[in-house]
Amino acid sequence: MTSLPEEEPAMPNNHMKSDVPWLGVIADDYTGASDVAGTLVDAGMRVVQTFGIPDLTVPPQDVDCIVVSLKTRSVSPGEAVEESLAAARALRSCGVRQLYFKYCSTFDSTSEGNIGPVADALREEFAAAGQVTVVAPGTPALRRTVYNGVLFAGTDLLQESSMRHHPLTPMSDSNVPRLLQAQTTTPVGHVGYSTIEAGAAAVRSQFQNLGDDATGYVVVDTLTDRHLEVLGAAVFDHALVTGGSGLVGGLAAARRSSVPPKSTPAARPTGPAAIIAGSCSEMTNAQIATFRQLRPCFLVDPVAVAEGRDVIAQALNFARENLPRGPILIHSTASPEDVIRTQRKLGKVRAAAITEDSLAAIAEGLVGMGCRQLIVAGGETSGAVVRRLGVTTAHVGKQASPGVPWLTTQTAPSLSLLLKSGNLGGPTLFLDAWDDNL
Ligand code: ADP
């Protein structure tokens, strides 16, 4: 990111001297948490990622940012609010100055929420009175941009992107103010890119005007990394910020990190390697198609599990046979048509639960047979797997691809974990991510 112009508001430059982490992120799914954590590591921050509500009675040492991974995207709004508040309170109790509510850059929501209800609860308890709360899903590094409040995935409107087929949170509108307003009674406003181009002082003044008019949320246009940098400077003193993974890069730049990126990344555990995929995204389907040409794959069919067939044992037999010869892949990933067929037979919620439980049990079996490197594709899937493995904390290392860092778990046995949001990574990720240099 480039440096800010002279006339922008001055930021304190001593934040990094404190031992207290300055940023606490509450992420609504595990892969989104990894995405933020990787962005912060790239910006030179020392990051710990926790899974579930963290016990921070002994705050982590030598850490700038704590990223809490929750699985609250598709649960009931009440449950999402309760867990998010508990995570926020834990973060504030260990001295974190700024809270960041992280949701997907494609604004993944159910028909009931949960972005609005969670943001409302966090705002009520933690935001300064009269201060607007920024809503910034745009993450240009992942080709998610917001223009006139409308969200694009690459060159497609969100509602015309592959997100319209998501098994749990299909997105059929692209207008972010409208999507959010359907989830909250707090008035939602918008700040366009021309104000953001004018710099942080102009943005702050616009925020002030909107706040004076009782607007609570402000969706911001985001077309470039430079816009994130301006926004980071504009909200550096906000107690609560919300967005995708992009804006944390802007916040990190505004904090003027004095921590140089590590020149030699700490070695991560190596050993037998596997991929568990429960994402049905277009990119995960493409990654599996590429991997399948060179390496062995096993398909978990949720209908077969529901019919009582021992698919887990079959998957583990497949693993036992193939794991010694290199990375293997076990997936439930299917085409949109197959997912609809399965959901018609089992119901949407039951299909997801059966699939997630099966993949989590398989992951546990894999670790039991000595697997020490695991890629998990899918946010909900990662949540299920990580919970089953009992992992509570991980150090965040280098990214295999933007938004996908390797994690080293702190729970025995130490594992290399890569939690990949469905749409992230390129088609060869499952073949390339193991590279020893990462
Ligand atoms: P993403 O990161 O792409 O959103 P998730 O893991 O968050 O991926 O969501 C995918 C959801 O689809 C999970 O709940 C998973 O259990 C479910 N799922 C996976 N495979 C199938 C399938 N074959 N049929 C029905 N649902 C499936």
PDB file of C-alpha atoms in Angstrom, residues 138-338:
ATOM      1  CA  GLY A 138     -15.166  -4.980  -0.562  1.00  0.00           C
ATOM      2  CA  THR A 139     -11.855  -6.830  -0.818  1.00  0.00           C
ATOM      3  CA  PRO A 140     -10.182  -5.953  -4.134  1.00  0.00           C
ATOM      4  CA  ALA A 141      -7.379  -8.519  -3.619  1.00  0.00           C
ATOM      5  CA  LEU A 142     -10.079 -11.202  -3.884  1.00  0.00           C
ATOM      6  CA  ARG A 143     -11.820  -9.328  -6.730  1.00  0.00           C
ATOM      7  CA  ARG A 144     -14.758  -8.352  -4.535  1.00  0.00           C
ATOM      8  CA  THR A 145     -15.546  -4.683  -5.152  1.00  0.00           C
ATOM      9  CA  VAL A 146     -18.353  -2.346  -4.144  1.00  0.00           C
ATOM     10  CA  TYR A 147     -19.436   0.379  -6.576  1.00  0.00           C
ATOM     11  CA  ASN A 148     -22.382   2.650  -5.753  1.00  0.00           C
ATOM     12  CA  GLY A 149     -23.201   0.201  -2.967  1.00  0.00           C
ATOM     13  CA  VAL A 150     -23.440  -2.726  -5.396  1.00  0.00           C
ATOM     14  CA  LEU A 151     -21.250  -5.757  -4.736  1.00  0.00           C
ATOM     15  CA  PHE A 152     -19.354  -7.425  -7.562  1.00  0.00           C
ATOM     16  CA  ALA A 153     -17.583 -10.808  -7.547  1.00  0.00           C
ATOM     17  CA  GLY A 154     -15.017 -10.306 -10.287  1.00  0.00           C
ATOM     18  CA  THR A 155     -16.967  -8.825 -13.184  1.00  0.00           C
ATOM     19  CA  ASP A 156     -20.285 -10.371 -12.094  1.00  0.00           C
ATOM     20  CA  LEU A 157     -22.961  -8.810  -9.957  1.00  0.00           C
ATOM     21  CA  LEU A 158     -23.027 -10.816  -6.709  1.00  0.00           C
ATOM     22  CA  GLN A 159     -26.516 -12.131  -7.572  1.00  0.00           C
ATOM     23  CA  GLU A 160     -25.234 -13.395 -10.939  1.00  0.00           C
ATOM     24  CA  SER A 161     -22.051 -14.953  -9.525  1.00  0.00           C
ATOM     25  CA  SER A 162     -21.740 -18.570  -8.364  1.00  0.00           C
ATOM     26  CA  MET A 163     -22.910 -17.351  -4.922  1.00  0.00           C
ATOM     27  CA  ARG A 164     -26.486 -17.615  -6.175  1.00  0.00           C
ATOM     28  CA  HIS A 165     -26.084 -21.416  -5.884  1.00  0.00           C
ATOM     29  CA  HIS A 166     -24.564 -21.531  -2.371  1.00  0.00           C
ATOM     30  CA  PRO A 167     -26.037 -24.496  -0.446  1.00  0.00           C
ATOM     31  CA  LEU A 168     -26.727 -22.498   2.748  1.00  0.00           C
ATOM     32  CA  THR A 169     -26.509 -18.793   1.945  1.00  0.00           C
ATOM     33  CA  PRO A 170     -27.550 -18.271  -1.692  1.00  0.00           C
ATOM     34  CA  MET A 171     -27.274 -14.570  -2.578  1.00  0.00           C
ATOM     35  CA  SER A 172     -29.990 -13.174  -4.852  1.00  0.00           C
ATOM     36  CA  ASP A 173     -29.402  -9.422  -4.401  1.00  0.00           C
ATOM     37  CA  SER A 174     -26.212  -7.386  -4.927  1.00  0.00           C
ATOM     38  CA  ASN A 175     -27.150  -4.097  -3.276  1.00  0.00           C
ATOM     39  CA  VAL A 176     -25.368  -4.049   0.082  1.00  0.00           C
ATOM     40  CA  PRO A 177     -27.391  -1.250   1.757  1.00  0.00           C
ATOM     41  CA  ARG A 178     -30.592  -3.105   0.791  1.00  0.00           C
ATOM     42  CA  LEU A 179     -29.227  -6.482   1.973  1.00  0.00           C
ATOM     43  CA  LEU A 180     -28.212  -5.012   5.328  1.00  0.00           C
ATOM     44  CA  GLN A 181     -31.348  -2.907   5.802  1.00  0.00           C
ATOM     45  CA  ALA A 182     -33.407  -6.120   5.508  1.00  0.00           C
ATOM     46  CA  GLN A 183     -31.522  -7.402   8.586  1.00  0.00           C
ATOM     47  CA  THR A 184     -31.644  -4.355  10.881  1.00  0.00           C
ATOM     48  CA  THR A 185     -33.881  -1.473  11.923  1.00  0.00           C
ATOM     49  CA  THR A 186     -30.828   0.801  12.268  1.00  0.00           C
ATOM     50  CA  PRO A 187     -30.721   3.199   9.282  1.00  0.00           C
ATOM     51  CA  VAL A 188     -28.145   2.235   6.652  1.00  0.00           C
ATOM     52  CA  GLY A 189     -26.387   4.880   4.536  1.00  0.00           C
ATOM     53  CA  HIS A 190     -23.718   4.857   1.849  1.00  0.00           C
ATOM     54  CA  VAL A 191     -20.489   6.713   1.052  1.00  0.00           C
ATOM     55  CA  GLY A 192     -19.483   6.607  -2.605  1.00  0.00           C
ATOM     56  CA  TYR A 193     -16.075   6.219  -4.157  1.00  0.00           C
ATOM     57  CA  SER A 194     -15.722   9.915  -5.081  1.00  0.00           C
ATOM     58  CA  THR A 195     -15.668  10.854  -1.372  1.00  0.00           C
ATOM     59  CA  ILE A 196     -13.203   8.058  -0.680  1.00  0.00           C
ATOM     60  CA  GLU A 197     -10.979   9.292  -3.527  1.00  0.00           C
ATOM     61  CA  ALA A 198     -10.991  12.694  -1.787  1.00  0.00           C
ATOM     62  CA  GLY A 199      -9.169  11.165   1.215  1.00  0.00           C
ATOM     63  CA  ALA A 200      -9.643  10.211   4.863  1.00  0.00           C
ATOM     64  CA  ALA A 201     -10.557  13.724   6.059  1.00  0.00           C
ATOM     65  CA  ALA A 202     -13.419  13.916   3.525  1.00  0.00           C
ATOM     66  CA  VAL A 203     -14.616  10.461   4.532  1.00  0.00           C
ATOM     67  CA  ARG A 204     -14.546  11.343   8.237  1.00  0.00           C
ATOM     68  CA  SER A 205     -16.532  14.493   7.604  1.00  0.00           C
ATOM     69  CA  GLN A 206     -19.112  12.541   5.602  1.00  0.00           C
ATOM     70  CA  PHE A 207     -19.327   9.974   8.420  1.00  0.00           C
ATOM     71  CA  GLN A 208     -19.916  12.831  10.870  1.00  0.00           C
ATOM     72  CA  ASN A 209     -22.751  14.263   8.725  1.00  0.00           C
ATOM     73  CA  LEU A 210     -24.405  10.860   8.386  1.00  0.00           C
ATOM     74  CA  GLY A 211     -24.024  10.181  12.136  1.00  0.00           C
ATOM     75  CA  ASP A 212     -25.643  13.575  12.890  1.00  0.00           C
ATOM     76  CA  ASP A 213     -28.579  12.488  10.708  1.00  0.00           C
ATOM     77  CA  ALA A 214     -28.986   9.320  12.822  1.00  0.00           C
ATOM     78  CA  THR A 215     -27.565   6.965  10.200  1.00  0.00           C
ATOM     79  CA  GLY A 216     -26.072   3.962  12.010  1.00  0.00           C
ATOM     80  CA  TYR A 217     -24.312   1.966   9.291  1.00  0.00           C
ATOM     81  CA  VAL A 218     -22.409   3.268   6.308  1.00  0.00           C
ATOM     82  CA  VAL A 219     -21.728   0.958   3.382  1.00  0.00           C
ATOM     83  CA  VAL A 220     -18.565   2.171   1.670  1.00  0.00           C
ATOM     84  CA  ASP A 221     -17.548   1.824  -1.949  1.00  0.00           C
ATOM     85  CA  THR A 222     -14.264  -0.049  -2.364  1.00  0.00           C
ATOM     86  CA  LEU A 223     -12.686  -0.431  -5.757  1.00  0.00           C
ATOM     87  CA  THR A 224      -8.967  -0.497  -4.979  1.00  0.00           C
ATOM     88  CA  ASP A 225      -6.492  -1.155  -2.178  1.00  0.00           C
ATOM     89  CA  ARG A 226      -5.948   2.595  -2.047  1.00  0.00           C
ATOM     90  CA  HIS A 227      -9.618   2.980  -1.026  1.00  0.00           C
ATOM     91  CA  LEU A 228      -9.024   0.508   1.821  1.00  0.00           C
ATOM     92  CA  GLU A 229      -6.026   2.525   2.921  1.00  0.00           C
ATOM     93  CA  VAL A 230      -8.065   5.745   3.025  1.00  0.00           C
ATOM     94  CA  LEU A 231     -10.869   3.963   4.894  1.00  0.00           C
ATOM     95  CA  GLY A 232      -8.385   2.434   7.354  1.00  0.00           C
ATOM     96  CA  ALA A 233      -7.123   5.924   8.125  1.00  0.00           C
ATOM     97  CA  ALA A 234     -10.689   7.251   8.427  1.00  0.00           C
ATOM     98  CA  VAL A 235     -11.747   4.645  11.016  1.00  0.00           C
ATOM     99  CA  PHE A 236      -8.460   4.053  12.846  1.00  0.00           C
ATOM    100  CA  ASP A 237     -10.043   5.321  16.095  1.00  0.00           C
ATOM    101  CA  HIS A 238     -13.433   3.604  15.716  1.00  0.00           C
ATOM    102  CA  ALA A 239     -14.047   1.119  18.524  1.00  0.00           C
ATOM    103  CA  LEU A 240     -16.014  -1.111  16.121  1.00  0.00           C
ATOM    104  CA  VAL A 241     -15.442  -1.687  12.415  1.00  0.00           C
ATOM    105  CA  THR A 242     -17.113  -4.281  10.185  1.00  0.00           C
ATOM    106  CA  GLY A 243     -16.156  -5.722   6.836  1.00  0.00           C
ATOM    107  CA  GLY A 244     -14.506  -8.409   4.754  1.00  0.00           C
ATOM    108  CA  SER A 245     -10.821  -9.205   5.024  1.00  0.00           C
ATOM    109  CA  GLY A 246      -9.758  -6.195   2.905  1.00  0.00           C
ATOM    110  CA  LEU A 247     -10.231  -3.382   5.393  1.00  0.00           C
ATOM    111  CA  VAL A 248      -8.020  -4.990   8.055  1.00  0.00           C
ATOM    112  CA  GLY A 249      -5.142  -4.339   5.622  1.00  0.00           C
ATOM    113  CA  GLY A 250      -6.126  -0.654   5.623  1.00  0.00           C
ATOM    114  CA  LEU A 251      -6.329  -0.621   9.421  1.00  0.00           C
ATOM    115  CA  ALA A 252      -2.919  -2.291   9.704  1.00  0.00           C
ATOM    116  CA  ALA A 253      -1.437   0.326   7.377  1.00  0.00           C
ATOM    117  CA  ALA A 254      -3.015   3.081   9.488  1.00  0.00           C
ATOM    118  CA  ARG A 255      -1.399   1.620  12.602  1.00  0.00           C
ATOM    119  CA  ARG A 256       1.957   1.894  10.875  1.00  0.00           C
ATOM    120  CA  SER A 257       3.282  -1.489  11.844  1.00  0.00           C
ATOM    121  CA  SER A 258       6.796  -1.427  13.197  1.00  0.00           C
ATOM    122  CA  VAL A 259       6.986  -5.197  13.095  1.00  0.00           C
ATOM    123  CA  PRO A 260       8.924  -6.314  10.026  1.00  0.00           C
ATOM    124  CA  PRO A 261       7.534  -9.381   8.285  1.00  0.00           C
ATOM    125  CA  LYS A 262       9.513 -12.409   9.397  1.00  0.00           C
ATOM    126  CA  SER A 263      12.241 -13.085   6.839  1.00  0.00           C
ATOM    127  CA  THR A 264      12.375 -16.779   7.643  1.00  0.00           C
ATOM    128  CA  PRO A 265       8.938 -18.152   8.425  1.00  0.00           C
ATOM    129  CA  ALA A 266       8.833 -20.611  11.320  1.00  0.00           C
ATOM    130  CA  ALA A 267       8.793 -24.193  10.050  1.00  0.00           C
ATOM    131  CA  ARG A 268       5.333 -25.717  10.043  1.00  0.00           C
ATOM    132  CA  PRO A 269       4.723 -29.401  10.738  1.00  0.00           C
ATOM    133  CA  THR A 270       5.076 -31.691   7.749  1.00  0.00           C
ATOM    134  CA  GLY A 271       4.105 -35.332   7.210  1.00  0.00           C
ATOM    135  CA  PRO A 272       1.262 -37.247   5.569  1.00  0.00           C
ATOM    136  CA  ALA A 273      -1.103 -34.831   3.832  1.00  0.00           C
ATOM    137  CA  ALA A 274      -4.800 -34.779   2.956  1.00  0.00           C
ATOM    138  CA  ILE A 275      -7.535 -32.494   1.684  1.00  0.00           C
ATOM    139  CA  ILE A 276     -11.084 -32.541   3.039  1.00  0.00           C
ATOM    140  CA  ALA A 277     -13.520 -30.613   0.850  1.00  0.00           C
ATOM    141  CA  GLY A 278     -17.126 -29.822   1.760  1.00  0.00           C
ATOM    142  CA  SER A 279     -17.388 -26.591  -0.203  1.00  0.00           C
ATOM    143  CA  CYS A 280     -19.514 -26.837  -3.346  1.00  0.00           C
ATOM    144  CA  SER A 281     -18.231 -23.575  -4.809  1.00  0.00           C
ATOM    145  CA  GLU A 282     -17.199 -23.216  -8.431  1.00  0.00           C
ATOM    146  CA  MET A 283     -13.530 -22.807  -7.445  1.00  0.00           C
ATOM    147  CA  THR A 284     -13.474 -25.846  -5.150  1.00  0.00           C
ATOM    148  CA  ASN A 285     -15.046 -27.905  -7.939  1.00  0.00           C
ATOM    149  CA  ALA A 286     -12.296 -26.643 -10.290  1.00  0.00           C
ATOM    150  CA  GLN A 287      -9.557 -27.382  -7.723  1.00  0.00           C
ATOM    151  CA  ILE A 288     -10.835 -30.941  -7.309  1.00  0.00           C
ATOM    152  CA  ALA A 289     -11.013 -31.444 -11.083  1.00  0.00           C
ATOM    153  CA  THR A 290      -7.338 -30.419 -11.344  1.00  0.00           C
ATOM    154  CA  PHE A 291      -6.199 -32.538  -8.379  1.00  0.00           C
ATOM    155  CA  ARG A 292      -8.130 -35.601  -9.588  1.00  0.00           C
ATOM    156  CA  GLN A 293      -6.040 -35.757 -12.760  1.00  0.00           C
ATOM    157  CA  LEU A 294      -2.906 -36.578 -10.715  1.00  0.00           C
ATOM    158  CA  ARG A 295      -3.908 -37.816  -7.264  1.00  0.00           C
ATOM    159  CA  PRO A 296      -6.493 -40.183  -5.693  1.00  0.00           C
ATOM    160  CA  CYS A 297      -9.915 -38.875  -4.604  1.00  0.00           C
ATOM    161  CA  PHE A 298     -12.832 -40.313  -2.599  1.00  0.00           C
ATOM    162  CA  LEU A 299     -16.418 -39.001  -2.804  1.00  0.00           C
ATOM    163  CA  VAL A 300     -18.585 -38.861   0.331  1.00  0.00           C
ATOM    164  CA  ASP A 301     -22.256 -39.036  -0.681  1.00  0.00           C
ATOM    165  CA  PRO A 302     -24.507 -37.655   2.107  1.00  0.00           C
ATOM    166  CA  VAL A 303     -27.456 -39.721   0.834  1.00  0.00           C
ATOM    167  CA  ALA A 304     -25.423 -42.932   1.227  1.00  0.00           C
ATOM    168  CA  VAL A 305     -24.549 -41.878   4.805  1.00  0.00           C
ATOM    169  CA  ALA A 306     -28.240 -41.186   5.525  1.00  0.00           C
ATOM    170  CA  GLU A 307     -29.124 -44.651   4.169  1.00  0.00           C
ATOM    171  CA  GLY A 308     -26.798 -46.167   6.769  1.00  0.00           C
ATOM    172  CA  ARG A 309     -23.843 -47.151   4.620  1.00  0.00           C
ATOM    173  CA  ASP A 310     -20.498 -46.928   6.438  1.00  0.00           C
ATOM    174  CA  VAL A 311     -19.030 -44.269   4.195  1.00  0.00           C
ATOM    175  CA  ILE A 312     -16.665 -43.051   6.919  1.00  0.00           C
ATOM    176  CA  ALA A 313     -15.003 -46.465   7.232  1.00  0.00           C
ATOM    177  CA  GLN A 314     -14.742 -46.694   3.428  1.00  0.00           C
ATOM    178  CA  ALA A 315     -13.123 -43.253   3.279  1.00  0.00           C
ATOM    179  CA  LEU A 316     -10.627 -44.182   5.970  1.00  0.00           C
ATOM    180  CA  ASN A 317      -9.777 -47.459   4.212  1.00  0.00           C
ATOM    181  CA  PHE A 318      -9.120 -45.439   1.065  1.00  0.00           C
ATOM    182  CA  ALA A 319      -6.895 -43.110   3.109  1.00  0.00           C
ATOM    183  CA  ARG A 320      -4.964 -45.954   4.750  1.00  0.00           C
ATOM    184  CA  GLU A 321      -4.143 -47.342   1.333  1.00  0.00           C
ATOM    185  CA  ASN A 322      -3.176 -44.060  -0.344  1.00  0.00           C
ATOM    186  CA  LEU A 323      -1.886 -41.681   2.337  1.00  0.00           C
ATOM    187  CA  PRO A 324       1.666 -43.117   2.382  1.00  0.00           C
ATOM    188  CA  ARG A 325       2.106 -42.201  -1.300  1.00  0.00           C
ATOM    189  CA  GLY A 326       1.307 -38.458  -1.146  1.00  0.00           C
ATOM    190  CA  PRO A 327      -1.617 -36.062  -0.681  1.00  0.00           C
ATOM    191  CA  ILE A 328      -5.123 -37.507  -0.999  1.00  0.00           C
ATOM    192  CA  LEU A 329      -8.512 -35.837  -1.303  1.00  0.00           C
ATOM    193  CA  ILE A 330     -11.815 -36.765   0.346  1.00  0.00           C
ATOM    194  CA  HIS A 331     -14.786 -34.623  -0.647  1.00  0.00           C
ATOM    195  CA  SER A 332     -18.545 -34.241  -0.624  1.00  0.00           C
ATOM    196  CA  THR A 333     -18.192 -31.406  -3.134  1.00  0.00           C
ATOM    197  CA  ALA A 334     -20.792 -31.755  -5.857  1.00  0.00           C
ATOM    198  CA  SER A 335     -22.349 -29.767  -8.701  1.00  0.00           C
ATOM    199  CA  PRO A 336     -25.226 -27.341  -7.938  1.00  0.00           C
ATOM    200  CA  GLU A 337     -27.666 -29.847  -9.518  1.00  0.00           C
ATOM    201  CA  ASP A 338     -26.428 -32.719  -7.300  1.00  0.00           C
TER     202      ASP A 338
END
